[in-house]
Every structure is written in C-alpha cells, then in structure tokens.
Amino acid sequence: MTPLAPTQSFSHAPDAVDPGKVPYRIAYTGAKIPAIGLGTFGSDRISGEQIAEAVFGAASVGYRHFDCAAVYGNEHLIGHSLQRILEGGVPREELWITSKLWNDKHAEEDVIPAFERSLKDLKLDYLDLYLIHWPFPNYHAPGCDVTSRSPDAKPYIHENYMKTWRKLEELVAMGLVRHIGTSNMTIPKLRLVLRDARIKPACNEMELHPHFQQSELFQFVIDNDMVPIGFSPIGSPARPDRDRSESDTVDIEDPVIVKIAQRLDVHPAVVCVKWAVQRGQIPIPFSVNRRNYLGNLRAVVADPLTAEEMEEISRIDRNCRLIKGDVFLWKENQTWEDLWDVKGDITPQLHLYE
Ligand SMILES: NC(=O)c1ccc[n+]([C@@H]2O[C@H](COP(=O)([O-])OP(=O)(O)OC[C@H]3O[C@@H](n4cnc5c(N)ncnc54)[C@H](OP(=O)(O)O)[C@@H]3O)[C@@H](O)[C@H]2O)c1
C-alpha cells in the first residue's frame, strides 16, 4: 500500500517552538530525551494516515520525540513521515524514536524479527528506545472489547520475561537500539528485572496523569535511575470503550485543573502536560490536531505552574487507573487489580505457574 500522508516537503513552521529550547531528561547512558513526546495510538478511532500526518506536522512545529508501537498498526505510515523529516534536514540524533514489542512476540525466536519489522516500517537504522509493551504475553485482537480473553493467556512469569529481555539486550549489542525499557510494570516486577538484567531498563513507561499519579512507583523508577515516561497524560479522553468504566474520573474536568487553565487561558489538557513535565516525567500526549499538539509543546517552554499549583495538583490524585488491562487477564473470576500487584507481591505467586 502506498502511504497517503504526508506528501509535502519538510520545513519548520513560522510558529514552531525551537527544539533546542525544549527541556530534556537524561538517561543513565547520558542520552538526552526530549521532555515531551507525541503519542501515536489512535485509540481504534483515528486513522494511521492522520497520525502520520500529525507526526510530520509535530516535527515541523518542534517535536523531536515520538512514541510508537507495533500494535498501533501505523508504523509503516509513520516511517514515511520520519523519512521526510530526516530528508528535510533534521539530524537523526535530534530525534528520539520509541517502539514497543507486542505481547504476541515475547517468544525468544520472535523478538528480533518483530523489532526488525518495526525498524523497517519506521524506515530507520536504529531506535532510541525499545520497550516490552506489557509484561504479559497475552494477545488480544485489535479493536476487541473488554470481555475479550486469550485462551492461552498467562500471568507474569519472570523467567520468561527475562528470556524476552535477553533478546532486547542482544539488540543493544547489535547496535540496533540505544536503550531498552519496560512498560506497564509494578514495583515487585521491576525489582526482579533490575536484579537480573545485564542491561538495565533506561525508561519505564507508565500511566500518569493528575488523577493517577502512582507516586510510589514514580519514586521507585526515579530512585533506580530510570526515566518515567507518562502515558495518557491528559487522561485519555478518547480512549477505546474497552478502557472505560463508570467509576473513571475526568482529569480535564477537575476543578483545580480547570481553575489553573482559566488563569493561564489554556485548555485544561495543557495544564496536565505542564504538571507532568514539571513533576519530572516525560508526557507523551496524543493529538492529531495542530493547535493542540502545538499548544502542548508550548506548554513546556512557557508559563510554568507555580509551586502552589503543583502542590494543589499533588492533592487531587484519585488513584484512578484508566488503562486497566482487563483483556490480559488469564483466568476466570479475576479483576483487573490482579494485573497490578496491588498487595505488593506479584499476582499470583510464581510457583503456581512454573
Ligand atoms: N505503554 C502503553 O501501554 C501505553 C498505553 C496507552 C497510551 N500509550 C501512549 O501514550 C499516548 C498518549 O495517551 P492517550 O492517547 O491514551 O491519551 P492522552 O494523550 O491523555 O489524550 C489524548 C486525547 O487528548 C486530546 N488532546 C490532546 N491535547 C489536547 C489539547 N491541548 N487540548 C484539548 N485536547 C487535547 C486529543 O484530541 P485531539 O487529537 O483532538 O487533539 C486526544 O483525544 C498514546 O498515544 C500512546 O503513544 C502507551
């Protein structure tokens, strides 16, 4: 299939933010990671062509960091945009490109081919970061609903995770990826990975927004010299139906967020982005709307929140996880909490499954 978008040549927009002014975080390798990235998951609603166009447009307004994944089904289109961005004169080393290994590719023999597919689709010769998307090898079909379960679903089995991790380490040794990392992890799982990894995770991607601050895990990640990357930073208002439940709260309607947005004359989403960057995580807000993605980038270079506002936001945590992961459950009568080790141990005990 011929990619539809974009077709124009690359240039910086007159209203672009200077990428050199965007703050960055430093990985333990010394690499600089732009402190905001553009998300690329279309939530089963937005087409790959629109997202590829947004990647191109976002680079032209100053973004240099893009959060991709094989399962988003659009890397072949985004690759076309990246190629034009690079041909347009943006040096490769200015870009930070992440991709993720999907759950049905955890088997040792599948990891490197899956990585190579992403690399080829993205039209790159190396990635900056490759993550294991979820710690469960449990496939679910794109667009499935919340009741969907894989018949061969499994819990977290550390030995298996490390076999997958070793293949990621091999990719580093091969020079194909600069950093490797984890996603959707918990403290007990990360403790084991940190104990056994030869190459430690550089980043942990985790859900983070004002109503879901995960303070303990956030601190654990920082204390262990990983960079926290925060997904769904705006509270994912357009997330798929399978990720919605009645008890979910809405960050961008929180009175504290709305009040600060009014002071700054911005959309509440922008306040969420500012909070994230000032707190120390890297938010990766999704947007295909130029005004919004430009506003999110400007948010990190101007008009910081005050110390009092940061303090106020720290007090509106609702512990409201939105991306609960029900579809990854592995037996009957479980609840999504079982995926997140809420009692402090890996659920269930490993020996039951080994
Ligand atoms: N590792 C993982 O398992 C995982 C899980 C979930 C997500 N992610 C990553 O995180 C990214 C972001 O998360 P998300 O897509 O769930 O949600 P999100 O970034 O919290 O929210 C995106 C939504 O906010 C709107 N928006 C963005 N900026 C706005 C602004 N300034 N004003 C008003 N509305 C605004 C967007 O609409 P418009 O397009 O109209 O602007 C879009 O509907 C994903 O795209 C993906 O890359 C990773």
mmCIF file of C-alpha atoms and ligand atoms in Angstrom:
data_model
loop_
_atom_site.group_PDB
_atom_site.id
_atom_site.type_symbol
_atom_site.label_atom_id
_atom_site.label_comp_id
_atom_site.label_asym_id
_atom_site.label_seq_id
_atom_site.Cartn_x
_atom_site.Cartn_y
_atom_site.Cartn_z
ATOM 1 C CA MET A 1 0.000 0.000 0.000
ATOM 2 C CA THR A 2 1.307 3.476 -0.823
ATOM 3 C CA PRO A 3 1.326 5.728 2.214
ATOM 4 C CA LEU A 4 -1.081 8.590 1.713
ATOM 5 C CA ALA A 5 0.433 11.122 4.033
ATOM 6 C CA PRO A 6 2.311 13.346 4.054
ATOM 7 C CA THR A 7 3.465 14.390 0.589
ATOM 8 C CA GLN A 8 4.812 17.912 1.103
ATOM 9 C CA SER A 9 8.485 18.539 1.834
ATOM 10 C CA PHE A 10 9.588 19.241 5.386
ATOM 11 C CA SER A 11 10.248 22.680 6.814
ATOM 12 C CA HIS A 12 9.878 24.347 10.186
ATOM 13 C CA ALA A 13 6.646 26.277 10.650
ATOM 14 C CA PRO A 14 6.925 30.023 11.356
ATOM 15 C CA ASP A 15 5.246 29.474 14.737
ATOM 16 C CA ALA A 16 7.414 26.454 15.662
ATOM 17 C CA VAL A 17 8.957 26.051 19.095
ATOM 18 C CA ASP A 18 12.762 25.908 18.865
ATOM 19 C CA PRO A 19 13.547 22.244 19.636
ATOM 20 C CA GLY A 20 16.731 23.431 21.339
ATOM 21 C CA LYS A 21 14.572 25.185 23.964
ATOM 22 C CA VAL A 22 12.547 22.087 24.849
ATOM 23 C CA PRO A 23 13.825 20.689 28.149
ATOM 24 C CA TYR A 24 15.148 17.154 28.283
ATOM 25 C CA ARG A 25 15.702 14.320 30.735
ATOM 26 C CA ILE A 26 18.950 12.440 30.910
ATOM 27 C CA ALA A 27 19.029 8.650 30.717
ATOM 28 C CA TYR A 28 21.642 6.750 32.721
ATOM 29 C CA THR A 29 23.640 6.421 29.488
ATOM 30 C CA GLY A 30 23.912 10.221 29.326
ATOM 31 C CA ALA A 31 21.500 10.406 26.365
ATOM 32 C CA LYS A 32 19.141 13.392 26.311
ATOM 33 C CA ILE A 33 15.449 12.594 25.924
ATOM 34 C CA PRO A 34 13.134 15.466 24.899
ATOM 35 C CA ALA A 35 10.863 16.114 27.892
ATOM 36 C CA ILE A 36 7.672 15.735 25.831
ATOM 37 C CA GLY A 37 6.856 13.302 23.039
ATOM 38 C CA LEU A 38 3.929 12.809 20.687
ATOM 39 C CA GLY A 39 1.802 9.701 21.303
ATOM 40 C CA THR A 40 0.748 7.732 18.231
ATOM 41 C CA PHE A 41 -2.012 5.367 19.428
ATOM 42 C CA GLY A 42 -5.187 6.225 17.548
ATOM 43 C CA SER A 43 -7.446 4.567 20.176
ATOM 44 C CA ASP A 44 -9.029 2.452 17.404
ATOM 45 C CA ARG A 45 -10.628 5.665 16.045
ATOM 46 C CA ILE A 46 -8.028 7.797 14.301
ATOM 47 C CA SER A 47 -6.524 6.509 11.055
ATOM 48 C CA GLY A 48 -2.839 5.761 10.584
ATOM 49 C CA GLU A 49 -2.726 8.335 7.786
ATOM 50 C CA GLN A 50 -3.961 11.075 10.124
ATOM 51 C CA ILE A 51 -1.417 10.066 12.750
ATOM 52 C CA ALA A 52 1.426 10.000 10.210
ATOM 53 C CA GLU A 53 0.374 13.479 9.145
ATOM 54 C CA ALA A 54 0.409 14.595 12.784
ATOM 55 C CA VAL A 55 3.929 13.183 13.281
ATOM 56 C CA PHE A 56 5.087 15.195 10.288
ATOM 57 C CA GLY A 57 3.252 18.317 11.458
ATOM 58 C CA ALA A 58 4.514 17.897 15.013
ATOM 59 C CA ALA A 59 8.130 17.730 13.826
ATOM 60 C CA SER A 60 7.557 20.890 11.820
ATOM 61 C CA VAL A 61 6.427 22.697 14.996
ATOM 62 C CA GLY A 62 9.405 21.423 17.002
ATOM 63 C CA TYR A 63 8.658 17.919 18.357
ATOM 64 C CA ARG A 64 11.601 15.547 18.297
ATOM 65 C CA HIS A 65 10.261 12.644 20.361
ATOM 66 C CA PHE A 66 7.696 10.124 19.069
ATOM 67 C CA ASP A 67 6.185 7.226 20.998
ATOM 68 C CA CYS A 68 5.358 4.407 18.579
ATOM 69 C CA ALA A 69 4.399 0.736 18.892
ATOM 70 C CA ALA A 70 3.937 -2.167 16.521
ATOM 71 C CA VAL A 71 0.421 -2.822 17.827
ATOM 72 C CA TYR A 72 -0.744 0.682 16.879
ATOM 73 C CA GLY A 73 -0.668 -0.620 13.287
ATOM 74 C CA ASN A 74 0.660 2.609 11.814
ATOM 75 C CA GLU A 75 4.451 2.379 11.957
ATOM 76 C CA HIS A 76 4.652 1.810 8.189
ATOM 77 C CA LEU A 77 2.890 5.162 7.691
ATOM 78 C CA ILE A 78 4.834 6.997 10.401
ATOM 79 C CA GLY A 79 8.045 5.724 8.771
ATOM 80 C CA HIS A 80 7.148 7.652 5.664
ATOM 81 C CA SER A 81 6.835 10.829 7.763
ATOM 82 C CA LEU A 82 10.122 10.170 9.574
ATOM 83 C CA GLN A 83 11.873 9.689 6.268
ATOM 84 C CA ARG A 84 10.646 13.073 5.049
ATOM 85 C CA ILE A 85 11.593 14.732 8.325
ATOM 86 C CA LEU A 86 15.135 13.345 8.024
ATOM 87 C CA GLU A 87 15.357 14.217 4.331
ATOM 88 C CA GLY A 88 14.185 17.699 5.287
ATOM 89 C CA GLY A 89 17.360 18.192 7.315
ATOM 90 C CA VAL A 90 16.508 17.168 10.890
ATOM 91 C CA PRO A 91 19.577 15.246 12.109
ATOM 92 C CA ARG A 92 18.792 11.672 13.161
ATOM 93 C CA GLU A 93 20.480 12.254 16.532
ATOM 94 C CA GLU A 94 17.967 15.016 17.328
ATOM 95 C CA LEU A 95 15.106 12.522 17.151
ATOM 96 C CA TRP A 96 14.067 10.174 19.952
ATOM 97 C CA ILE A 97 12.055 7.296 18.495
ATOM 98 C CA THR A 98 10.489 4.649 20.706
ATOM 99 C CA SER A 99 8.769 1.452 19.638
ATOM 100 C CA LYS A 100 7.386 -1.477 21.608
ATOM 101 C CA LEU A 101 7.339 -5.244 21.361
ATOM 102 C CA TRP A 102 3.757 -6.518 21.270
ATOM 103 C CA ASN A 103 2.505 -9.239 23.573
ATOM 104 C CA ASP A 104 2.317 -11.996 20.964
ATOM 105 C CA LYS A 105 6.031 -11.609 20.157
ATOM 106 C CA HIS A 106 7.594 -12.408 23.536
ATOM 107 C CA ALA A 107 8.901 -15.829 22.434
ATOM 108 C CA GLU A 108 12.690 -15.778 22.053
ATOM 109 C CA GLU A 109 12.564 -16.530 18.343
ATOM 110 C CA ASP A 110 10.013 -13.786 17.696
ATOM 111 C CA VAL A 111 11.661 -10.782 19.385
ATOM 112 C CA ILE A 112 14.336 -9.851 16.860
ATOM 113 C CA PRO A 113 12.089 -10.321 13.801
ATOM 114 C CA ALA A 114 9.377 -8.196 15.477
ATOM 115 C CA PHE A 115 11.933 -5.486 16.231
ATOM 116 C CA GLU A 116 13.259 -5.632 12.665
ATOM 117 C CA ARG A 117 9.722 -5.226 11.341
ATOM 118 C CA SER A 118 9.252 -2.042 13.398
ATOM 119 C CA LEU A 119 12.657 -0.714 12.370
ATOM 120 C CA LYS A 120 11.913 -1.354 8.703
ATOM 121 C CA ASP A 121 8.408 0.118 8.941
ATOM 122 C CA LEU A 122 9.774 3.218 10.666
ATOM 123 C CA LYS A 123 12.450 3.433 7.939
ATOM 124 C CA LEU A 124 15.239 3.812 10.463
ATOM 125 C CA ASP A 125 18.521 2.038 11.054
ATOM 126 C CA TYR A 126 18.324 2.182 14.836
ATOM 127 C CA LEU A 127 15.772 3.004 17.544
ATOM 128 C CA ASP A 128 16.425 5.150 20.597
ATOM 129 C CA LEU A 129 14.228 3.057 22.869
ATOM 130 C CA TYR A 130 12.555 -0.335 22.596
ATOM 131 C CA LEU A 131 10.078 -1.343 25.295
ATOM 132 C CA ILE A 132 8.342 -4.555 26.231
ATOM 133 C CA HIS A 133 4.823 -3.152 25.879
ATOM 134 C CA TRP A 134 3.178 -5.284 28.586
ATOM 135 C CA PRO A 135 4.696 -7.837 30.978
ATOM 136 C CA PHE A 136 2.149 -10.435 29.831
ATOM 137 C CA PRO A 137 2.486 -12.453 26.621
ATOM 138 C CA ASN A 138 -1.247 -12.270 26.091
ATOM 139 C CA TYR A 139 -2.538 -11.448 22.671
ATOM 140 C CA HIS A 140 -5.794 -9.665 22.075
ATOM 141 C CA ALA A 141 -7.182 -8.682 18.721
ATOM 142 C CA PRO A 142 -7.094 -5.007 17.725
ATOM 143 C CA GLY A 143 -10.414 -3.331 18.493
ATOM 144 C CA CYS A 144 -11.611 -6.127 20.827
ATOM 145 C CA ASP A 145 -13.990 -5.373 23.710
ATOM 146 C CA VAL A 146 -13.373 -5.529 27.459
ATOM 147 C CA THR A 147 -14.594 -9.130 27.848
ATOM 148 C CA SER A 148 -12.141 -10.483 25.285
ATOM 149 C CA ARG A 149 -9.691 -13.083 26.707
ATOM 150 C CA SER A 150 -6.966 -15.096 25.062
ATOM 151 C CA PRO A 151 -7.446 -18.854 25.771
ATOM 152 C CA ASP A 152 -3.697 -19.327 26.294
ATOM 153 C CA ALA A 153 -3.239 -16.217 28.437
ATOM 154 C CA LYS A 154 -0.580 -16.413 31.169
ATOM 155 C CA PRO A 155 0.391 -14.422 34.257
ATOM 156 C CA TYR A 156 3.758 -12.714 34.642
ATOM 157 C CA ILE A 157 6.427 -15.407 34.665
ATOM 158 C CA HIS A 158 9.723 -13.803 35.472
ATOM 159 C CA GLU A 159 11.936 -16.407 33.770
ATOM 160 C CA ASN A 160 10.013 -15.933 30.556
ATOM 161 C CA TYR A 161 10.139 -12.159 30.801
ATOM 162 C CA MET A 162 13.926 -12.345 31.222
ATOM 163 C CA LYS A 163 14.235 -14.555 28.148
ATOM 164 C CA THR A 164 12.492 -11.808 26.205
ATOM 165 C CA TRP A 165 14.655 -9.185 27.929
ATOM 166 C CA ARG A 166 17.849 -11.033 26.899
ATOM 167 C CA LYS A 167 16.795 -10.646 23.283
ATOM 168 C CA LEU A 168 16.352 -6.907 23.832
ATOM 169 C CA GLU A 169 19.852 -6.859 25.332
ATOM 170 C CA GLU A 170 21.053 -8.607 22.172
ATOM 171 C CA LEU A 171 19.522 -5.813 20.094
ATOM 172 C CA VAL A 172 21.588 -3.291 22.080
ATOM 173 C CA ALA A 173 24.732 -5.364 21.497
ATOM 174 C CA MET A 174 23.900 -5.455 17.768
ATOM 175 C CA GLY A 175 23.756 -1.637 17.728
ATOM 176 C CA LEU A 176 20.125 -1.647 16.617
ATOM 177 C CA VAL A 177 18.669 0.039 19.683
ATOM 178 C CA ARG A 178 20.296 2.513 22.084
ATOM 179 C CA HIS A 179 18.105 1.914 25.144
ATOM 180 C CA ILE A 180 15.679 -0.737 26.297
ATOM 181 C CA GLY A 181 12.887 -0.383 28.785
ATOM 182 C CA THR A 182 9.727 -1.612 30.434
ATOM 183 C CA SER A 183 6.087 -0.590 30.339
ATOM 184 C CA ASN A 184 3.013 -1.311 32.465
ATOM 185 C CA MET A 185 5.189 -2.692 35.243
ATOM 186 C CA THR A 186 4.866 -2.751 39.013
ATOM 187 C CA ILE A 187 7.473 -2.390 41.771
ATOM 188 C CA PRO A 188 7.723 -6.138 42.544
ATOM 189 C CA LYS A 189 8.195 -6.995 38.873
ATOM 190 C CA LEU A 190 10.714 -4.195 38.339
ATOM 191 C CA ARG A 191 12.716 -5.314 41.380
ATOM 192 C CA LEU A 192 13.250 -8.707 39.730
ATOM 193 C CA VAL A 193 14.133 -7.187 36.372
ATOM 194 C CA LEU A 194 16.631 -4.781 37.962
ATOM 195 C CA ARG A 195 18.167 -7.720 39.832
ATOM 196 C CA ASP A 196 18.574 -9.887 36.737
ATOM 197 C CA ALA A 197 19.096 -7.510 33.823
ATOM 198 C CA ARG A 198 22.580 -7.228 32.307
ATOM 199 C CA ILE A 199 21.451 -4.021 30.631
ATOM 200 C CA LYS A 200 19.111 -2.194 32.963
ATOM 201 C CA PRO A 201 15.924 -0.572 31.754
ATOM 202 C CA ALA A 202 16.579 3.080 30.894
ATOM 203 C CA CYS A 203 12.912 4.073 30.962
ATOM 204 C CA ASN A 204 9.657 2.788 32.385
ATOM 205 C CA GLU A 205 6.520 3.822 30.534
ATOM 206 C CA MET A 206 3.542 4.040 32.872
ATOM 207 C CA GLU A 207 0.108 5.623 33.082
ATOM 208 C CA LEU A 208 0.482 9.050 34.706
ATOM 209 C CA HIS A 209 -1.981 11.929 34.903
ATOM 210 C CA PRO A 210 -3.210 14.164 37.742
ATOM 211 C CA HIS A 211 -5.890 11.655 38.809
ATOM 212 C CA PHE A 212 -3.404 8.762 38.630
ATOM 213 C CA GLN A 213 -0.073 9.892 39.986
ATOM 214 C CA GLN A 214 1.365 6.483 41.029
ATOM 215 C CA SER A 215 3.661 8.267 43.471
ATOM 216 C CA GLU A 216 5.289 5.159 44.906
ATOM 217 C CA LEU A 217 6.121 3.611 41.527
ATOM 218 C CA PHE A 218 7.134 7.015 40.144
ATOM 219 C CA GLN A 219 9.632 7.456 43.002
ATOM 220 C CA PHE A 220 10.893 3.886 42.638
ATOM 221 C CA VAL A 221 11.590 4.497 38.951
ATOM 222 C CA ILE A 222 13.477 7.732 39.674
ATOM 223 C CA ASP A 223 15.404 6.172 42.583
ATOM 224 C CA ASN A 224 16.563 3.370 40.285
ATOM 225 C CA ASP A 225 17.858 5.752 37.633
ATOM 226 C CA MET A 226 15.140 5.098 35.097
ATOM 227 C CA VAL A 227 13.280 7.872 33.322
ATOM 228 C CA PRO A 228 9.494 7.745 33.838
ATOM 229 C CA ILE A 229 7.538 8.204 30.615
ATOM 230 C CA GLY A 230 3.912 9.055 31.322
ATOM 231 C CA PHE A 231 1.237 7.750 29.010
ATOM 232 C CA SER A 232 -2.342 9.047 28.781
ATOM 233 C CA PRO A 233 -1.120 12.324 30.357
ATOM 234 C CA ILE A 234 -4.409 14.111 29.664
ATOM 235 C CA GLY A 235 -6.496 11.239 30.994
ATOM 236 C CA SER A 236 -7.013 9.770 27.528
ATOM 237 C CA PRO A 237 -10.414 11.397 26.879
ATOM 238 C CA ALA A 238 -10.861 9.494 23.577
ATOM 239 C CA ARG A 239 -9.682 6.072 24.796
ATOM 240 C CA PRO A 240 -11.328 2.913 23.418
ATOM 241 C CA ASP A 241 -14.592 1.764 25.023
ATOM 242 C CA ARG A 242 -12.852 -1.309 26.472
ATOM 243 C CA ASP A 243 -10.827 1.091 28.630
ATOM 244 C CA ARG A 244 -13.827 2.947 30.066
ATOM 245 C CA SER A 245 -15.709 2.227 33.263
ATOM 246 C CA GLU A 246 -18.336 4.122 35.213
ATOM 247 C CA SER A 247 -16.088 4.919 38.127
ATOM 248 C CA ASP A 248 -13.462 6.636 35.947
ATOM 249 C CA THR A 249 -12.830 10.274 36.766
ATOM 250 C CA VAL A 250 -12.023 13.023 34.257
ATOM 251 C CA ASP A 251 -8.784 14.926 34.828
ATOM 252 C CA ILE A 252 -9.607 17.790 32.470
ATOM 253 C CA GLU A 253 -12.841 18.476 34.392
ATOM 254 C CA ASP A 254 -11.173 18.592 37.800
ATOM 255 C CA PRO A 255 -11.902 21.999 39.401
ATOM 256 C CA VAL A 256 -8.226 22.502 40.299
ATOM 257 C CA ILE A 257 -7.091 21.823 36.719
ATOM 258 C CA VAL A 258 -9.894 23.971 35.303
ATOM 259 C CA LYS A 259 -9.079 26.853 37.651
ATOM 260 C CA ILE A 260 -5.402 26.845 36.636
ATOM 261 C CA ALA A 261 -6.385 26.587 32.958
ATOM 262 C CA GLN A 262 -8.535 29.679 33.382
ATOM 263 C CA ARG A 263 -5.657 31.600 34.957
ATOM 264 C CA LEU A 264 -3.396 30.707 32.027
ATOM 265 C CA ASP A 265 -6.152 30.944 29.393
ATOM 266 C CA VAL A 266 -5.371 27.464 28.054
ATOM 267 C CA HIS A 267 -7.265 24.186 27.672
ATOM 268 C CA PRO A 268 -7.142 22.019 30.852
ATOM 269 C CA ALA A 269 -5.181 19.443 28.802
ATOM 270 C CA VAL A 270 -2.294 21.912 28.674
ATOM 271 C CA VAL A 271 -2.243 22.128 32.470
ATOM 272 C CA CYS A 272 -1.911 18.327 32.648
ATOM 273 C CA VAL A 273 1.082 18.499 30.302
ATOM 274 C CA LYS A 274 2.738 21.286 32.305
ATOM 275 C CA TRP A 275 2.231 19.401 35.550
ATOM 276 C CA ALA A 276 3.780 16.254 34.057
ATOM 277 C CA VAL A 277 6.916 17.968 32.810
ATOM 278 C CA GLN A 278 7.407 19.998 35.979
ATOM 279 C CA ARG A 279 6.943 16.909 38.130
ATOM 280 C CA GLY A 280 9.687 15.099 36.204
ATOM 281 C CA GLN A 281 8.021 12.542 33.946
ATOM 282 C CA ILE A 282 8.021 12.720 30.158
ATOM 283 C CA PRO A 283 4.413 13.046 28.963
ATOM 284 C CA ILE A 284 3.582 11.680 25.519
ATOM 285 C CA PRO A 285 0.218 13.323 24.746
ATOM 286 C CA PHE A 286 -1.569 12.148 21.626
ATOM 287 C CA SER A 287 -3.062 14.659 19.255
ATOM 288 C CA VAL A 288 -3.808 14.910 15.560
ATOM 289 C CA ASN A 289 -4.944 18.493 15.940
ATOM 290 C CA ARG A 290 -2.217 21.036 15.138
ATOM 291 C CA ARG A 291 -3.499 23.634 17.569
ATOM 292 C CA ASN A 292 -3.493 21.052 20.358
ATOM 293 C CA TYR A 293 -0.109 19.445 19.730
ATOM 294 C CA LEU A 294 1.497 22.837 19.268
ATOM 295 C CA GLY A 295 -0.192 24.059 22.474
ATOM 296 C CA ASN A 296 1.136 21.019 24.337
ATOM 297 C CA LEU A 297 4.689 21.705 23.146
ATOM 298 C CA ARG A 298 4.451 25.402 24.002
ATOM 299 C CA ALA A 299 3.217 24.348 27.427
ATOM 300 C CA VAL A 300 6.662 23.057 28.318
ATOM 301 C CA VAL A 301 8.600 26.175 27.324
ATOM 302 C CA ALA A 302 6.411 28.962 28.760
ATOM 303 C CA ASP A 303 4.255 29.956 31.748
ATOM 304 C CA PRO A 304 5.191 27.313 34.314
ATOM 305 C CA LEU A 305 2.777 26.340 37.054
ATOM 306 C CA THR A 306 3.524 27.928 40.410
ATOM 307 C CA ALA A 307 4.782 25.892 43.354
ATOM 308 C CA GLU A 308 1.332 26.333 44.949
ATOM 309 C CA GLU A 309 -0.379 24.999 41.821
ATOM 310 C CA MET A 310 1.962 21.998 41.706
ATOM 311 C CA GLU A 311 1.129 21.366 45.351
ATOM 312 C CA GLU A 312 -2.605 21.688 44.693
ATOM 313 C CA ILE A 313 -2.406 19.174 41.832
ATOM 314 C CA SER A 314 -0.457 16.746 44.010
ATOM 315 C CA ARG A 315 -3.559 16.662 46.248
ATOM 316 C CA ILE A 316 -6.093 15.721 43.522
ATOM 317 C CA ASP A 317 -4.784 12.198 42.913
ATOM 318 C CA ARG A 318 -7.829 9.863 42.680
ATOM 319 C CA ASN A 319 -5.828 6.656 42.149
ATOM 320 C CA CYS A 320 -7.922 6.290 39.009
ATOM 321 C CA ARG A 321 -6.250 3.885 36.623
ATOM 322 C CA LEU A 322 -7.857 4.192 33.191
ATOM 323 C CA ILE A 323 -5.933 1.612 31.148
ATOM 324 C CA LYS A 324 -6.787 -1.323 33.407
ATOM 325 C CA GLY A 325 -5.784 -4.113 31.034
ATOM 326 C CA ASP A 326 -8.761 -6.459 31.627
ATOM 327 C CA VAL A 327 -8.140 -8.130 28.281
ATOM 328 C CA PHE A 328 -4.828 -9.507 29.583
ATOM 329 C CA LEU A 329 -6.346 -11.456 32.490
ATOM 330 C CA TRP A 330 -5.514 -15.132 32.383
ATOM 331 C CA LYS A 331 -8.214 -16.997 34.274
ATOM 332 C CA GLU A 332 -11.868 -16.740 35.269
ATOM 333 C CA ASN A 333 -13.130 -14.580 38.118
ATOM 334 C CA GLN A 334 -10.173 -12.228 38.123
ATOM 335 C CA THR A 335 -10.383 -8.497 38.344
ATOM 336 C CA TRP A 336 -8.071 -6.045 36.652
ATOM 337 C CA GLU A 337 -6.398 -5.288 40.004
ATOM 338 C CA ASP A 338 -4.765 -8.735 39.693
ATOM 339 C CA LEU A 339 -2.577 -7.353 36.906
ATOM 340 C CA TRP A 340 -1.150 -4.587 39.056
ATOM 341 C CA ASP A 341 0.202 -6.406 42.137
ATOM 342 C CA VAL A 342 -1.767 -4.129 44.452
ATOM 343 C CA LYS A 343 -0.899 -6.203 47.514
ATOM 344 C CA GLY A 344 2.822 -5.742 46.898
ATOM 345 C CA ASP A 345 3.508 -9.262 45.574
ATOM 346 C CA ILE A 346 3.361 -10.479 42.032
ATOM 347 C CA THR A 347 -0.108 -11.918 41.442
ATOM 348 C CA PRO A 348 -0.391 -14.873 41.619
ATOM 349 C CA GLN A 349 2.606 -16.462 43.344
ATOM 350 C CA LEU A 350 5.095 -17.527 40.697
ATOM 351 C CA HIS A 351 5.462 -21.150 41.803
ATOM 352 C CA LEU A 352 1.832 -21.878 40.959
ATOM 353 C CA TYR A 353 2.573 -21.302 37.319
ATOM 354 C CA GLU A 354 6.105 -22.571 36.752
HETATM 355 N N1 LIG B 1 2.670 1.937 27.060
HETATM 356 C C1 LIG B 1 1.379 1.777 26.989
HETATM 357 O O1 LIG B 1 0.820 0.710 27.306
HETATM 358 C C2 LIG B 1 0.509 2.908 26.538
HETATM 359 C C3 LIG B 1 -0.866 2.891 26.861
HETATM 360 C C4 LIG B 1 -1.657 3.968 26.438
HETATM 361 C C5 LIG B 1 -1.077 5.008 25.712
HETATM 362 N N2 LIG B 1 0.256 4.994 25.392
HETATM 363 C C6 LIG B 1 0.908 6.090 24.629
HETATM 364 O O2 LIG B 1 0.527 7.331 25.242
HETATM 365 C C7 LIG B 1 -0.020 8.180 24.254
HETATM 366 C C8 LIG B 1 -0.982 9.189 24.868
HETATM 367 O O3 LIG B 1 -2.022 8.552 25.586
HETATM 368 P P1 LIG B 1 -3.538 8.554 25.085
HETATM 369 O O4 LIG B 1 -3.552 8.611 23.603
HETATM 370 O O5 LIG B 1 -4.191 7.395 25.747
HETATM 371 O O6 LIG B 1 -4.205 9.810 25.739
HETATM 372 P P2 LIG B 1 -3.889 11.350 26.083
HETATM 373 O O7 LIG B 1 -2.639 11.787 25.434
HETATM 374 O O8 LIG B 1 -4.040 11.505 27.545
HETATM 375 O O9 LIG B 1 -5.141 12.068 25.437
HETATM 376 C C9 LIG B 1 -5.253 12.234 24.038
HETATM 377 C C10 LIG B 1 -6.541 12.995 23.745
HETATM 378 O O10 LIG B 1 -6.432 14.318 24.260
HETATM 379 C C11 LIG B 1 -6.779 15.274 23.258
HETATM 380 N N3 LIG B 1 -5.870 16.422 23.407
HETATM 381 C C12 LIG B 1 -4.506 16.394 23.320
HETATM 382 N N4 LIG B 1 -4.000 17.624 23.527
HETATM 383 C C13 LIG B 1 -5.058 18.447 23.736
HETATM 384 C C14 LIG B 1 -5.166 19.837 23.984
HETATM 385 N N5 LIG B 1 -4.092 20.630 24.098
HETATM 386 N N6 LIG B 1 -6.423 20.357 24.133
HETATM 387 C C15 LIG B 1 -7.508 19.570 24.052
HETATM 388 N N7 LIG B 1 -7.467 18.241 23.809
HETATM 389 C C16 LIG B 1 -6.249 17.677 23.661
HETATM 390 C C17 LIG B 1 -6.573 14.572 21.933
HETATM 391 O O11 LIG B 1 -7.510 15.027 20.980
HETATM 392 P P3 LIG B 1 -7.040 15.727 19.582
HETATM 393 O O12 LIG B 1 -6.380 14.676 18.749
HETATM 394 O O13 LIG B 1 -8.318 16.224 19.024
HETATM 395 O O14 LIG B 1 -6.110 16.839 19.968
HETATM 396 C C18 LIG B 1 -6.861 13.099 22.271
HETATM 397 O O15 LIG B 1 -8.226 12.818 22.120
HETATM 398 C C19 LIG B 1 -0.629 7.204 23.248
HETATM 399 O O16 LIG B 1 -0.933 7.822 22.013
HETATM 400 C C20 LIG B 1 0.456 6.173 23.179
HETATM 401 O O17 LIG B 1 1.525 6.617 22.363
HETATM 402 C C21 LIG B 1 1.062 3.962 25.823
#
